[in-house]
Amino acid sequence: MSKFVGRLLILGLPLAVLAIFIVIYVVLAAAAPQPERAEVVARPSAVFVTEAALSPVQLSVTTQGEVTPLTEIDLTAQVSGRITYVNPNFVAGGFFEAGEVLVRLEDADYRLAVTRAEALVAQSRQALVREQAESELAAEEWEALGDGEASALTLREPQMAEARAQLASAQASLDEARLNLSRTRITAPFDGRVRAKNADLGQYVGPGTGLGRVFATNRVQVRLPLTNAELAVLNLPLAFQSTDANPGRPAHLSADVAGQERQWEGRLVRTDSAIDPQTRTMSAIIEVEDPYGAAAEEAGAPLAVGLFVTASIDGRELDNAIVLPRSALRGSSEVYVAEQDGTLGIRTVTVVDTSAERVVLTAGVQPGDRVVTSPLRGAAEGMLVRAVDANGDPLDPEPEAENDADNASESEALVQETNTASRAN
């Protein structure tokens, strides 16, 4: 019995102590004062703003394209023969002038053909003279001895007609021989440059053999793809052709040549004949006059064929539009406005032009509105914001003086966040 009581005491004593501690904890917790619930006051988010203002704007479209020749042909032989002369300028990249002999073929056979044709013409002319004399003699004899009207055969008119035909045929053969002889000299049809050379000295060529490929240097063109929006900015119809009354809009071309930025001036002269079925864009053609001459002197480098250039085309002018930094546009058609009451407004705007630096609006924002240009996380209509200028100074009076330090630190954080976003872009 005593053993049982001892075990009961060993097991019950700790439980009793634990129960006492629990009771004491509950009593103390119930007697402890309850903490007062603090009221959370929403603080406005500091944002950089720029004031919207109306101003005249020159719209422009920037796109890219490759420089191609306006006139380019394959130089081919029209007669057969062995090449006996090649112009030193007839090499890939060589320049030549209009009328300059580029290739000459062996012409001995063609000279002999001319000589034979000249002899045949002389014979045919002599035969015609003889027939004329015989025709006149036949007419005189008929007048002296004949009775009535003489027949055509009596007056040798068929023989005269045959003699004239023989002379005409001989003259045609002579013209053809002279033409073939002239074709042994392949001349340049314009001032230009050699793109490729396919034949050389001593090679035998036949009619239609390609000798090389050349292009004119008086003018080059750049084909530029344009979207529907870009066509609207340029106010360009689908079937545009420049005229004296409407010479087309100026275009400014630029490219990096040998590590330096070069610029050339051109003009939009026409649109392509059809819309590209793959890209659904319409191409506009820019032409540049004298790209290897005057234009090259002005730019410091020629506008070489094959160069990939960036083109900026002047578009229509707007008398009153609002120009904002590109960072002000949210998505494709929204901007944030810091209202005068310290809340955020989200506006849907009409965008007529955008670039890496600016956005041009015609509706949705009024002059004097303070448009937010800095990043703003969790933006919502009506949220509290505080507009600050480029230096981080508040544009509206502070509600409480004790918050100056907090406001200053918040402005510094906003500047750092904006700089980080700029570097990321």
Coordinates of C-alpha atoms in Angstrom, one line a residue:
M1 CA 0.0 0.0 0.0
S2 CA 2.8 2.4 0.9
K3 CA 4.5 1.6 -2.4
F4 CA 1.3 2.5 -4.3
V5 CA 1.0 5.8 -2.5
G6 CA 4.6 6.7 -3.2
R7 CA 4.2 6.1 -6.9
L8 CA 1.1 8.2 -7.0
L9 CA 2.9 11.1 -5.3
I10 CA 5.8 10.8 -7.8
L11 CA 3.4 11.0 -10.8
G12 CA 0.9 13.5 -9.4
L13 CA 3.4 16.1 -8.0
P14 CA 4.6 17.3 -11.5
L15 CA 1.1 17.5 -12.8
A16 CA 0.0 19.6 -9.9
V17 CA 2.9 22.0 -10.4
L18 CA 2.1 22.3 -14.1
A19 CA -1.5 23.0 -13.3
I20 CA -0.6 25.7 -10.9
F21 CA 1.6 27.4 -13.5
I22 CA -1.2 27.3 -16.1
V23 CA -3.6 28.9 -13.7
I24 CA -1.1 31.7 -12.8
Y25 CA -0.4 32.4 -16.5
V26 CA -4.1 32.7 -17.3
V27 CA -4.7 35.0 -14.4
L28 CA -1.8 37.3 -15.4
A29 CA -2.8 37.3 -19.1
A30 CA -6.3 38.3 -18.2
A31 CA -5.1 41.1 -15.9
A32 CA -2.6 42.5 -18.4
P33 CA -3.6 45.7 -20.2
Q34 CA -4.7 45.3 -23.8
P35 CA -2.6 47.2 -26.5
E36 CA -4.3 50.0 -28.3
R37 CA -4.9 49.5 -32.0
A38 CA -2.9 52.1 -34.0
E39 CA -4.7 53.6 -37.0
V40 CA -2.7 53.0 -40.3
V41 CA -2.4 56.2 -42.3
A42 CA -1.8 55.7 -46.1
R43 CA 1.2 57.7 -47.3
P44 CA 1.2 59.1 -50.9
S45 CA 3.7 57.7 -53.4
A46 CA 6.2 60.3 -54.8
V47 CA 6.2 60.5 -58.6
F48 CA 8.1 62.6 -61.1
V49 CA 5.7 64.6 -63.4
T50 CA 5.9 66.8 -66.5
E51 CA 3.4 69.4 -67.3
A52 CA 1.5 68.8 -70.6
A53 CA 1.5 71.7 -73.1
L54 CA 0.3 72.3 -76.6
S55 CA 2.8 72.9 -79.4
P56 CA 3.2 72.5 -83.1
V57 CA 4.8 69.1 -84.0
Q58 CA 6.5 67.8 -87.1
L59 CA 5.7 64.1 -87.3
S60 CA 8.2 61.7 -88.8
V61 CA 8.6 58.0 -89.6
T62 CA 11.8 56.1 -89.0
T63 CA 12.4 52.8 -90.9
Q64 CA 15.2 50.9 -92.5
G65 CA 16.1 49.6 -95.9
E66 CA 18.8 48.6 -98.4
V67 CA 20.3 50.8 -101.1
T68 CA 19.8 49.4 -104.5
P69 CA 20.5 50.8 -108.0
L70 CA 17.7 52.4 -109.9
T71 CA 19.1 51.1 -113.2
E72 CA 21.0 47.8 -113.3
I73 CA 21.5 45.6 -116.4
D74 CA 23.3 42.5 -117.5
L75 CA 25.9 43.4 -120.2
T76 CA 25.7 40.7 -123.0
A77 CA 27.2 40.1 -126.4
Q78 CA 24.9 40.4 -129.4
V79 CA 27.3 38.7 -131.8
S80 CA 29.9 35.9 -131.5
G81 CA 33.6 36.3 -131.4
R82 CA 36.8 36.1 -129.4
I83 CA 37.4 38.9 -126.9
T84 CA 40.4 40.9 -128.0
Y85 CA 40.2 43.9 -125.6
V86 CA 38.9 44.5 -122.1
N87 CA 38.7 48.0 -120.6
P88 CA 40.9 48.3 -117.5
N89 CA 37.9 49.8 -115.7
F90 CA 35.8 46.7 -116.6
V91 CA 36.5 45.0 -113.2
A92 CA 34.3 44.5 -110.2
G93 CA 33.9 47.9 -108.6
G94 CA 35.3 49.8 -111.6
F95 CA 33.7 53.1 -112.7
F96 CA 33.0 53.9 -116.4
E97 CA 31.4 56.7 -118.5
A98 CA 28.6 56.5 -121.0
G99 CA 29.9 55.5 -124.5
E100 CA 33.1 54.1 -123.2
V101 CA 34.2 50.8 -124.8
L102 CA 34.2 48.1 -122.2
V103 CA 34.8 45.0 -124.3
R104 CA 35.8 44.5 -128.0
L105 CA 35.4 41.3 -130.0
E106 CA 37.5 40.2 -132.9
D107 CA 36.0 41.9 -136.0
A108 CA 37.8 40.6 -139.0
D109 CA 34.9 38.4 -140.2
Y110 CA 32.5 41.3 -139.8
R111 CA 34.7 43.7 -141.7
L112 CA 34.8 41.2 -144.6
A113 CA 31.0 40.9 -144.4
V114 CA 30.8 44.6 -144.8
T115 CA 33.1 44.6 -147.8
R116 CA 31.0 41.9 -149.5
A117 CA 27.8 43.7 -148.8
E118 CA 29.3 47.0 -150.2
A119 CA 30.2 45.1 -153.4
L120 CA 26.7 43.6 -153.7
V121 CA 25.2 47.1 -153.3
A122 CA 27.5 48.4 -156.1
Q123 CA 26.4 45.6 -158.4
S124 CA 22.8 46.0 -157.6
R125 CA 23.0 49.8 -158.2
Q126 CA 24.7 49.2 -161.6
A127 CA 22.0 46.7 -162.6
L128 CA 19.3 49.2 -161.7
V129 CA 21.0 51.9 -163.8
R130 CA 21.2 49.4 -166.8
E131 CA 17.6 48.5 -166.4
Q132 CA 16.6 52.2 -166.3
A133 CA 18.5 52.8 -169.6
E134 CA 16.9 49.8 -171.3
S135 CA 13.5 50.9 -170.0
E136 CA 13.9 54.3 -171.5
L137 CA 15.1 52.8 -174.8
A138 CA 12.1 50.5 -175.0
A139 CA 9.8 53.5 -174.4
E140 CA 11.4 55.4 -177.3
E141 CA 11.2 52.5 -179.7
W142 CA 7.5 52.0 -178.9
E143 CA 6.8 55.6 -179.6
A144 CA 8.6 55.3 -183.0
L145 CA 7.2 52.0 -184.1
G146 CA 4.4 50.9 -181.8
D147 CA 0.7 51.4 -182.1
G148 CA -1.6 52.1 -179.1
E149 CA -0.6 51.9 -175.4
A150 CA 2.6 49.9 -174.6
S151 CA 2.3 47.1 -172.0
A152 CA 4.3 47.0 -168.8
L153 CA 6.4 44.1 -170.0
T154 CA 7.2 46.1 -173.2
L155 CA 8.4 49.0 -171.1
R156 CA 10.4 46.6 -168.9
E157 CA 8.7 47.8 -165.7
P158 CA 8.9 44.3 -164.0
Q159 CA 12.6 44.3 -164.6
M160 CA 12.9 47.8 -163.1
A161 CA 11.0 46.7 -160.0
E162 CA 13.2 43.6 -159.6
A163 CA 16.4 45.7 -160.0
R164 CA 15.1 48.2 -157.3
A165 CA 14.3 45.3 -155.0
Q166 CA 17.7 43.8 -155.5
L167 CA 19.3 47.1 -154.6
A168 CA 17.2 47.4 -151.5
S169 CA 18.1 43.9 -150.4
A170 CA 21.8 44.6 -151.0
Q171 CA 21.5 47.8 -149.0
A172 CA 19.8 46.0 -146.1
S173 CA 22.6 43.4 -146.1
L174 CA 25.1 46.2 -145.9
D175 CA 23.3 47.8 -143.0
E176 CA 23.2 44.5 -141.2
A177 CA 26.9 43.8 -141.8
R178 CA 27.7 47.3 -140.5
L179 CA 25.4 46.8 -137.5
N180 CA 27.1 43.5 -136.6
L181 CA 30.5 45.1 -137.0
S182 CA 29.5 47.9 -134.5
R183 CA 28.3 45.2 -132.1
T184 CA 31.8 43.9 -131.7
R185 CA 32.4 47.0 -129.6
I186 CA 30.3 46.7 -126.3
T187 CA 30.0 50.2 -125.0
A188 CA 28.6 51.5 -121.7
P189 CA 25.0 52.8 -122.1
F190 CA 25.4 55.2 -119.1
D191 CA 27.7 56.4 -116.4
G192 CA 28.0 53.6 -114.0
R193 CA 29.9 51.0 -112.0
V194 CA 30.7 47.3 -112.5
R195 CA 29.0 45.0 -110.1
A196 CA 30.3 41.7 -111.5
K197 CA 32.6 40.6 -114.4
N198 CA 31.9 37.3 -116.1
A199 CA 34.2 37.3 -119.2
D200 CA 37.8 38.2 -119.9
L201 CA 40.4 38.6 -122.6
G202 CA 40.7 35.7 -125.1
Q203 CA 37.4 34.1 -124.2
Y204 CA 35.0 33.2 -127.1
V205 CA 31.5 34.4 -126.6
G206 CA 28.3 33.9 -128.5
P207 CA 25.1 36.0 -128.8
G208 CA 23.5 36.3 -125.4
T209 CA 26.6 35.4 -123.4
G210 CA 26.8 37.5 -120.2
L211 CA 29.9 39.6 -120.0
G212 CA 29.1 41.2 -116.6
R213 CA 26.6 43.2 -114.6
V214 CA 26.6 47.0 -114.3
F215 CA 24.5 49.7 -112.7
A216 CA 24.0 53.4 -113.2
T217 CA 25.5 55.8 -110.6
N218 CA 23.4 58.8 -111.4
R219 CA 20.7 57.7 -108.9
V220 CA 20.0 55.0 -106.3
Q221 CA 16.9 54.0 -104.5
V222 CA 15.9 52.7 -101.0
R223 CA 12.8 50.6 -100.6
L224 CA 11.3 51.2 -97.2
P225 CA 8.4 49.1 -95.7
L226 CA 5.6 51.1 -94.1
T227 CA 2.8 50.0 -91.8
N228 CA -0.7 51.4 -92.0
A229 CA 0.0 53.7 -89.0
E230 CA 3.2 55.0 -90.7
L231 CA 1.3 55.7 -93.9
A232 CA -1.2 57.7 -91.9
V233 CA 1.6 59.7 -90.3
L234 CA 3.0 60.5 -93.7
N235 CA -0.5 61.1 -95.1
L236 CA 0.6 58.9 -98.0
P237 CA -1.8 57.3 -100.5
L238 CA -1.3 53.7 -101.6
A239 CA -0.7 54.8 -105.2
F240 CA 1.6 57.8 -104.8
Q241 CA 3.7 59.1 -107.6
S242 CA 5.7 62.3 -107.3
T243 CA 5.0 65.1 -109.7
D244 CA 6.2 68.7 -110.1
A245 CA 3.2 69.9 -108.1
N246 CA 3.8 67.2 -105.4
P247 CA 7.5 66.3 -105.4
G248 CA 7.2 64.0 -102.4
R249 CA 8.4 64.3 -98.8
P250 CA 12.1 64.7 -98.0
A251 CA 13.9 61.8 -96.4
H252 CA 17.0 61.8 -94.2
L253 CA 19.2 58.7 -94.6
S254 CA 22.0 57.7 -92.1
A255 CA 24.4 54.8 -91.7
D256 CA 27.6 53.9 -89.9
V257 CA 30.4 53.9 -92.5
A258 CA 33.9 53.0 -91.4
G259 CA 33.0 53.8 -87.8
Q260 CA 31.5 57.3 -88.6
E261 CA 27.9 58.4 -88.8
R262 CA 27.1 59.6 -92.4
Q263 CA 23.9 61.3 -93.6
W264 CA 22.4 61.8 -97.0
E265 CA 19.3 63.6 -98.3
G266 CA 16.7 61.9 -100.5
R267 CA 13.1 62.3 -101.5
L268 CA 10.1 59.9 -101.4
V269 CA 9.1 59.6 -105.1
R270 CA 6.6 56.7 -105.3
T271 CA 5.0 53.7 -103.5
D272 CA 5.3 50.1 -104.5
S273 CA 2.8 48.6 -106.9
A274 CA 1.3 46.1 -104.4
I275 CA 1.2 45.3 -100.7
D276 CA 3.6 42.7 -99.5
P277 CA 1.5 39.5 -98.9
Q278 CA 3.9 38.3 -96.2
T279 CA 4.5 41.4 -94.1
R280 CA 1.3 43.2 -95.1
T281 CA 3.3 46.4 -95.5
M282 CA 3.5 48.9 -98.3
S283 CA 6.9 49.9 -99.5
A284 CA 7.9 53.5 -100.3
I285 CA 10.8 54.2 -102.6
I286 CA 13.3 56.9 -101.7
E287 CA 15.7 58.2 -104.4
V288 CA 19.0 60.0 -103.9
E289 CA 20.6 61.9 -106.8
D290 CA 24.3 61.5 -107.7
P291 CA 25.2 59.2 -104.7
Y292 CA 28.8 58.9 -105.8
G293 CA 29.2 62.6 -106.7
A294 CA 27.6 65.6 -105.1
A295 CA 25.8 63.5 -102.4
A296 CA 29.1 61.8 -101.5
E297 CA 30.9 65.1 -101.2
E298 CA 28.2 66.5 -98.9
A299 CA 28.1 63.4 -96.7
G300 CA 31.8 62.6 -96.7
A301 CA 31.1 59.1 -98.2
P302 CA 29.2 57.7 -101.1
L303 CA 25.8 56.1 -100.6
A304 CA 27.0 52.8 -101.8
V305 CA 24.8 50.1 -103.3
G306 CA 24.0 47.4 -100.7
L307 CA 24.4 49.7 -97.7
F308 CA 21.8 49.2 -95.0
V309 CA 20.5 52.7 -93.9
T310 CA 18.1 54.1 -91.4
A311 CA 15.6 56.6 -93.0
S312 CA 13.7 59.3 -91.3
I313 CA 10.8 60.6 -93.5
D314 CA 9.1 63.9 -92.6
G315 CA 5.4 63.4 -92.1
R316 CA 2.4 65.7 -91.7
E317 CA 2.5 68.7 -89.3
L318 CA 0.2 69.1 -86.3
D319 CA -0.6 72.6 -85.2
N320 CA -1.6 71.6 -81.6
A321 CA -0.4 68.4 -80.1
I322 CA 1.1 67.3 -76.7
V323 CA 4.6 65.9 -76.7
L324 CA 5.7 63.9 -73.7
P325 CA 8.7 61.8 -72.8
R326 CA 8.3 58.2 -73.9
S327 CA 8.4 57.0 -70.3
A328 CA 5.0 58.7 -69.8
L329 CA 3.1 56.2 -72.0
R330 CA 1.8 53.1 -70.1
G331 CA 1.0 50.2 -72.4
S332 CA -0.2 51.4 -75.8
S333 CA -2.7 54.0 -74.9
E334 CA -2.7 55.1 -71.3
V335 CA -0.9 57.8 -69.1
Y336 CA -1.0 58.5 -65.4
V337 CA -1.9 62.0 -64.2
A338 CA -1.2 63.4 -60.8
E339 CA -4.4 65.3 -60.0
Q340 CA -4.5 68.5 -58.0
D341 CA -6.2 66.7 -55.1
G342 CA -3.3 64.4 -54.6
T343 CA -4.8 61.3 -56.3
L344 CA -3.8 59.4 -59.4
G345 CA -5.8 59.5 -62.6
I346 CA -5.5 57.0 -65.4
R347 CA -6.3 58.5 -68.8
T348 CA -6.8 56.8 -72.2
V349 CA -5.1 58.9 -74.8
T350 CA -4.9 59.1 -78.6
V351 CA -1.3 58.4 -79.8
V352 CA -0.3 59.6 -83.3
D353 CA 3.4 59.0 -83.1
T354 CA 6.0 57.3 -80.9
S355 CA 9.7 57.0 -80.8
A356 CA 12.4 56.0 -78.3
E357 CA 12.4 59.5 -76.9
R358 CA 8.9 60.9 -77.2
V359 CA 5.2 60.3 -77.6
V360 CA 2.8 62.6 -79.4
L361 CA -0.8 62.8 -78.2
T362 CA -3.8 64.6 -79.7
A363 CA -6.5 63.6 -77.1
G364 CA -6.9 62.3 -73.6
V365 CA -4.7 64.9 -71.8
Q366 CA -5.3 68.6 -71.3
P367 CA -2.7 71.4 -71.2
G368 CA -1.6 71.9 -67.6
D369 CA -2.1 68.2 -66.6
R370 CA 0.8 66.8 -64.6
V371 CA 1.7 63.6 -66.4
V372 CA 3.6 61.0 -64.4
T373 CA 6.9 60.0 -66.0
S374 CA 8.5 57.8 -63.3
P375 CA 7.8 54.1 -62.6
L376 CA 4.8 53.5 -60.4
R377 CA 4.1 50.1 -58.9
G378 CA 0.6 48.9 -58.3
A379 CA -1.0 51.9 -59.9
A380 CA -4.7 52.3 -59.4
E381 CA -7.3 55.0 -60.0
G382 CA -7.6 57.3 -57.0
M383 CA -4.4 56.2 -55.2
L384 CA -2.5 58.8 -53.3
V385 CA 0.4 60.4 -55.1
R386 CA 2.7 63.3 -54.5
A387 CA 4.1 65.2 -57.5
V388 CA 7.7 66.2 -57.5
D389 CA 9.8 68.0 -60.0
A390 CA 13.0 66.8 -61.8
N391 CA 15.1 67.8 -58.7
G392 CA 12.9 65.8 -56.4
D393 CA 11.2 68.9 -54.8
P394 CA 7.5 68.6 -54.0
L395 CA 5.2 70.7 -56.3
D396 CA 2.4 70.8 -53.7
P397 CA 2.7 72.1 -50.1
E398 CA 3.5 69.5 -47.5
P399 CA 0.5 68.6 -45.2
E400 CA 2.7 68.0 -42.1
A401 CA 6.1 69.6 -41.3
E402 CA 7.2 66.6 -39.3
N403 CA 7.2 64.4 -42.5
D404 CA 9.9 66.5 -44.2
A405 CA 12.7 63.9 -43.5
D406 CA 10.5 61.0 -44.6
N407 CA 9.5 62.9 -47.8
A408 CA 13.2 63.7 -48.6
S409 CA 14.2 60.1 -48.2
E410 CA 11.2 59.0 -50.3
S411 CA 12.3 61.4 -53.1
E412 CA 15.8 60.1 -53.0
A413 CA 14.4 56.5 -53.3
L414 CA 12.3 57.6 -56.3
V415 CA 15.3 59.1 -58.0
Q416 CA 17.3 55.9 -57.5
E417 CA 14.4 53.8 -58.8
T418 CA 14.0 56.0 -61.9
N419 CA 17.7 55.8 -62.7
T420 CA 17.6 52.1 -62.3
A421 CA 14.7 51.8 -64.7
S422 CA 16.4 54.1 -67.2
R423 CA 19.6 51.9 -67.2
A424 CA 17.4 48.8 -67.7
N425 CA 15.7 50.4 -70.7

